[in-house]
Coordinates of C-alpha atoms in Angstrom, one line a residue:
Chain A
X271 CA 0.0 0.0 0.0
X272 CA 1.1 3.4 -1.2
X273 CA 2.0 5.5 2.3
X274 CA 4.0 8.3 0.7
X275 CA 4.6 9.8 -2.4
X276 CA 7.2 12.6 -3.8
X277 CA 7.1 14.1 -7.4
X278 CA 10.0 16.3 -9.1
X279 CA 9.5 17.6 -12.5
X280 CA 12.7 18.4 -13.8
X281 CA 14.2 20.1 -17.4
X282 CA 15.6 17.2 -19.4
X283 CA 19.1 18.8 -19.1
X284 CA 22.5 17.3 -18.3
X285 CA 23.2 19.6 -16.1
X286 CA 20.2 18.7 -13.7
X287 CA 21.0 15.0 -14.2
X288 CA 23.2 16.1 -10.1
X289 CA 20.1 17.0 -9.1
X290 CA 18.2 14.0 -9.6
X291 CA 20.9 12.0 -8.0
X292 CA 20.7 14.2 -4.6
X293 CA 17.3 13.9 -4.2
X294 CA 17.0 10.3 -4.8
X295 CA 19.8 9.6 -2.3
X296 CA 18.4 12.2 0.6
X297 CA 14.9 10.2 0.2
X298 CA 16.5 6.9 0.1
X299 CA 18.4 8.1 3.3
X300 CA 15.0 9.2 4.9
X301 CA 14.0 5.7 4.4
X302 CA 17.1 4.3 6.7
X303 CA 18.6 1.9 3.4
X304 CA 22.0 1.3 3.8
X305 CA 24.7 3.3 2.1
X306 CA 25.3 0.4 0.0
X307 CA 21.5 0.4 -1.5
X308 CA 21.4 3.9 -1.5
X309 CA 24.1 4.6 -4.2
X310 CA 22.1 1.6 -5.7
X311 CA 19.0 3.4 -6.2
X312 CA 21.0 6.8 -7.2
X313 CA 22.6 4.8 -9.7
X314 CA 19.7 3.7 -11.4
X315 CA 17.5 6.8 -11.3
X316 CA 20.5 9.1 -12.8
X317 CA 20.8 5.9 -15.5
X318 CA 17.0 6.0 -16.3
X319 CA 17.1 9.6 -16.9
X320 CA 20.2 9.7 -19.0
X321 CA 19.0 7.1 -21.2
X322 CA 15.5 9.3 -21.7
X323 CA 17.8 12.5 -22.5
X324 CA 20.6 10.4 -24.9
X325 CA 17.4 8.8 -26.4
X326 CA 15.0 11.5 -27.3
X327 CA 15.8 14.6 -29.2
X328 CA 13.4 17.6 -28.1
X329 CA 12.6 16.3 -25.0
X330 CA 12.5 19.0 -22.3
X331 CA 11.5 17.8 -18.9
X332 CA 11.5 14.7 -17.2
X333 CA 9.1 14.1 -14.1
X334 CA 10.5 11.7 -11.4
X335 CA 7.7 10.0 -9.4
X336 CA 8.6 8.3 -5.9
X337 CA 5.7 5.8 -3.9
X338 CA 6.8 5.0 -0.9
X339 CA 5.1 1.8 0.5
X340 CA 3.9 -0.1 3.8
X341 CA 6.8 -2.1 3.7
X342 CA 9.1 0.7 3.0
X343 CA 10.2 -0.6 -0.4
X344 CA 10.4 2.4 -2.8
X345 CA 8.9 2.5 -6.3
X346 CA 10.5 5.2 -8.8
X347 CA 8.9 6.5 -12.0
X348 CA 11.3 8.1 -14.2
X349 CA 9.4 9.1 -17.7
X350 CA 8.8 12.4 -19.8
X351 CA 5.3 14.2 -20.1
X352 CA 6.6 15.3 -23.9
X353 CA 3.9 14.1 -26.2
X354 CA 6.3 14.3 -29.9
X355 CA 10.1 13.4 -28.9
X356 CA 11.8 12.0 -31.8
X357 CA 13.2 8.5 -30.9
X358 CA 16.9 8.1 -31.9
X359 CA 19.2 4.9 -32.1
X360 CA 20.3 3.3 -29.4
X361 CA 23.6 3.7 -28.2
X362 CA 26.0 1.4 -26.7
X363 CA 25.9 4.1 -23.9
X364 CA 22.1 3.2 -23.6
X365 CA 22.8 -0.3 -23.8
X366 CA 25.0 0.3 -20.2
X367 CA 22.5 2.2 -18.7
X368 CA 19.7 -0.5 -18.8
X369 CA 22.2 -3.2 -18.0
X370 CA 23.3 -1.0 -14.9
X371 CA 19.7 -0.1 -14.2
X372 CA 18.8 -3.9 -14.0
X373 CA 22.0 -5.6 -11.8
X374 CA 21.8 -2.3 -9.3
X375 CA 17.7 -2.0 -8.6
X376 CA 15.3 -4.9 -8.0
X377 CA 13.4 -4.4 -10.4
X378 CA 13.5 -2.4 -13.4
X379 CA 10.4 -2.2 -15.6
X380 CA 10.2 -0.5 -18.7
X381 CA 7.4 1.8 -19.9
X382 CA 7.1 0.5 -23.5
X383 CA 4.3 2.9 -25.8
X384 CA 4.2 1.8 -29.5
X385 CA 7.5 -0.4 -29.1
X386 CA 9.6 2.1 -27.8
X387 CA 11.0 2.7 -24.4
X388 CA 9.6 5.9 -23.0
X389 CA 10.4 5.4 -19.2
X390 CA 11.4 3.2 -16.3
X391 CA 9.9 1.8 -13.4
X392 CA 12.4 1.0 -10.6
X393 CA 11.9 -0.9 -7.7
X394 CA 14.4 -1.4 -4.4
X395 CA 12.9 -3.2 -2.0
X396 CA 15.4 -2.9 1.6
X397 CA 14.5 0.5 3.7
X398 CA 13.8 0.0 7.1
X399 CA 12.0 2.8 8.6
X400 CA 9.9 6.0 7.6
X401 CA 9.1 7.4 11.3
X402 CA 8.7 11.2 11.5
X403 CA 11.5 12.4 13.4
Chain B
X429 CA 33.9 17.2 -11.8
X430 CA 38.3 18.3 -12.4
X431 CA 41.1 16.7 -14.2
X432 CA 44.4 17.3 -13.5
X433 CA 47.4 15.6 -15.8
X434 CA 51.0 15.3 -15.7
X435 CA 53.1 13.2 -18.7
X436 CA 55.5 11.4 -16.6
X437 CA 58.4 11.1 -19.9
X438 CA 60.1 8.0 -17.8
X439 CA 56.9 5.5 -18.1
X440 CA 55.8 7.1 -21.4
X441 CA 52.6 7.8 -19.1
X442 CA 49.9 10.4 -18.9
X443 CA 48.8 10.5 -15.5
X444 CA 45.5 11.9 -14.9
X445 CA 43.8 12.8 -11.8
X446 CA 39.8 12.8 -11.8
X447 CA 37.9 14.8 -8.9
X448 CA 34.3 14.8 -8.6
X449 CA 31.0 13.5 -10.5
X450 CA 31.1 12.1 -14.3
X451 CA 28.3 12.3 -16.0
X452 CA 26.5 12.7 -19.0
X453 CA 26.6 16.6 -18.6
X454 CA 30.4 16.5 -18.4
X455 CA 31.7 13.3 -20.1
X456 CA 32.1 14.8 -23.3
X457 CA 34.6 17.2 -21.6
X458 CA 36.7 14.6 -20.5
X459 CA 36.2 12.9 -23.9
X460 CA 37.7 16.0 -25.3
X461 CA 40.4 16.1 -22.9
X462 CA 41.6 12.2 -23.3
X463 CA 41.5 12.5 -27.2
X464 CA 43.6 15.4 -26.8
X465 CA 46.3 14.2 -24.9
X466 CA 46.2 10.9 -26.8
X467 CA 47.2 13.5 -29.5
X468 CA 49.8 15.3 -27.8
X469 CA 52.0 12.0 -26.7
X470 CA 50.5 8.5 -27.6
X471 CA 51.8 7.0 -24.3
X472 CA 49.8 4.9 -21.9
X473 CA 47.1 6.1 -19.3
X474 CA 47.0 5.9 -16.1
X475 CA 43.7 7.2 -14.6
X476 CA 44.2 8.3 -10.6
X477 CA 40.3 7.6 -9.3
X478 CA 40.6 8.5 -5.4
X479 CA 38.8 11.6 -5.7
X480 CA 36.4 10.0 -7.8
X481 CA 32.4 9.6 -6.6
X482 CA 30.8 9.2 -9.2
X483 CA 30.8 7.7 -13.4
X484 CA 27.8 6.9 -15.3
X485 CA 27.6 4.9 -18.3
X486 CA 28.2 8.1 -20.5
X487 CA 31.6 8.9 -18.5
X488 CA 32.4 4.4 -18.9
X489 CA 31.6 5.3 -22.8
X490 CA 34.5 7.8 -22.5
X491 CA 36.2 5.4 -21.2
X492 CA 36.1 2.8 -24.1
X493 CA 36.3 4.9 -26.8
X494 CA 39.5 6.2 -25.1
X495 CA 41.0 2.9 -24.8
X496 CA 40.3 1.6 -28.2
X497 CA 42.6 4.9 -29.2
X498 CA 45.4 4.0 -27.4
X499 CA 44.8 0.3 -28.2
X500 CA 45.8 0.9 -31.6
X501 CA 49.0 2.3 -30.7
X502 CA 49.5 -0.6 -28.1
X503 CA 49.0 1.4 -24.8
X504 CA 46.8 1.0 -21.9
X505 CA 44.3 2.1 -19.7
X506 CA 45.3 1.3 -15.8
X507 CA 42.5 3.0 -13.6
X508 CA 43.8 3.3 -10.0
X509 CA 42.4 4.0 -6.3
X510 CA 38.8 3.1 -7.5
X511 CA 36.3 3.4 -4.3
X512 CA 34.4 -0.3 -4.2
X513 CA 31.3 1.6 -4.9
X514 CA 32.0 2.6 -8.1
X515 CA 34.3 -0.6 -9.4
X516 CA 30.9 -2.1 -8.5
X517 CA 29.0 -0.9 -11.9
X518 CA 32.9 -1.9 -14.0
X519 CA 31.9 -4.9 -12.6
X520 CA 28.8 -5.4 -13.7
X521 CA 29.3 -4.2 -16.7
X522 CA 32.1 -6.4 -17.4
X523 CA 34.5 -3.4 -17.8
X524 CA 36.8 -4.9 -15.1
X525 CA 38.0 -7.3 -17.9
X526 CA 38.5 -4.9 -20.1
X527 CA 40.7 -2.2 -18.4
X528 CA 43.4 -3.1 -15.4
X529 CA 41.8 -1.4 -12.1
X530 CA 43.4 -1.2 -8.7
X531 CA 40.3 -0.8 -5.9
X532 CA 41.1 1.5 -3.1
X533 CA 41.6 -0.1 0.0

């Protein structure tokens, strides 16, 4: 069951790609995972959105959706609300990121519209505790 | 994310000093930078990680492309002082057979 929920809407710039990375790692540290699962998790949320950027040309933002559940697993949603991006090849760069994105999260589901990827569900299962301080 | 480099003429050996975050906002700077010194003295590479903390698959692109250079030439890529975390995703991606890496203790 859903207990907590976080939404960032961000350009789909490089030079944000720090920012994503920051906030995923303060939530996961909210959520008491271990140091080890936290770089995890930043790992594969700064992956997702790379791949999105190197993938689509005219893309410009990027929304990244976090459910925190009951059992304090955490769900991220990494996907663009840009109706016309133009898809371009992939890269061996992209080929990396989903290979990193699947050995680092749990589970890494891909967000597939008309045969082509247009976002990532992650899942990392592990935190231990969301009591208010 | 810095790089510093010195060419040490004894070991025919760029030594190169990496500080901070690599990503794909910055990777094609060091792209630019490793192609250029490549140019300048085609010598080995020795990459100094320990201020390293973070490389994404844009920056391990770099990486590749930059070893297939010096490849041609016969050189090669040692990466040193590598913080577990990050030899982790070399690992994974099966990079750790590809370039020689020492893992900081």
């Amino acid at each position: 069951m859903k207990l907590e929920e976080i939404n960032i809407k961000l350009p789909a710039k490089p030079e944000y790609m720090s920012v994503a990375r920051l906030t995923t790692a303060a939530i996961a540290n909210r959520m008491g995972f271990t140091i080890d699962d936290i770089e995890d998790l930043k790992v594969a949320v700064s992956e997702a959105c790379s791949f999105l950027i190197r993938q689509f040309s005219d893309i410009t933002n990027l929304t990244i959706d976090y459910q925190i559940d009951t059992n304090a697993d955490i769900h991220v949603t990494i996907a663009s609300s840009d109706a016309d991006v133009v898809n371009r090849e992939e890269s061996r760069e992209s080929e990396l990121s989903l290979f990193i994105m699947e050995s680092v999260a749990d589970k890494v589901t891909k967000v597939v519209d008309n045969g082509v990827i247009r976002g990532f569900s992650i899942l990392k299962t592990g935190g231990n505790s969301l009591e208010h301080e | 994310m810095d790089i510093r480099q010195e060419w040490n003429e004894q070991n025919n050996t760029w030594n190169i000093f990496l500080t901070g975050e690599i990503d794909i906002y910055n990777a094609p700077e060091l792209k630019t930078s490793l192609l250029d010194l490549i140019k300048q003295k085609k010598g080995n590479i020795q990459i100094d990680c320990a201020d390293l903390k973070y490389i994404d698959s844009t920056g391990l692109g770099v990486l590749i492309s930059a070893l297939r250079q010096v490849k041609d030439y016969d050189g090669s890529i040692t990466i040193k002082h590598l913080k577990p975390y990050i030899y982790k995703i070399f690992n994974i991606t099966g990079l750790d057979k590809v370039f020689t890496i020492e893992v900081q203790e």
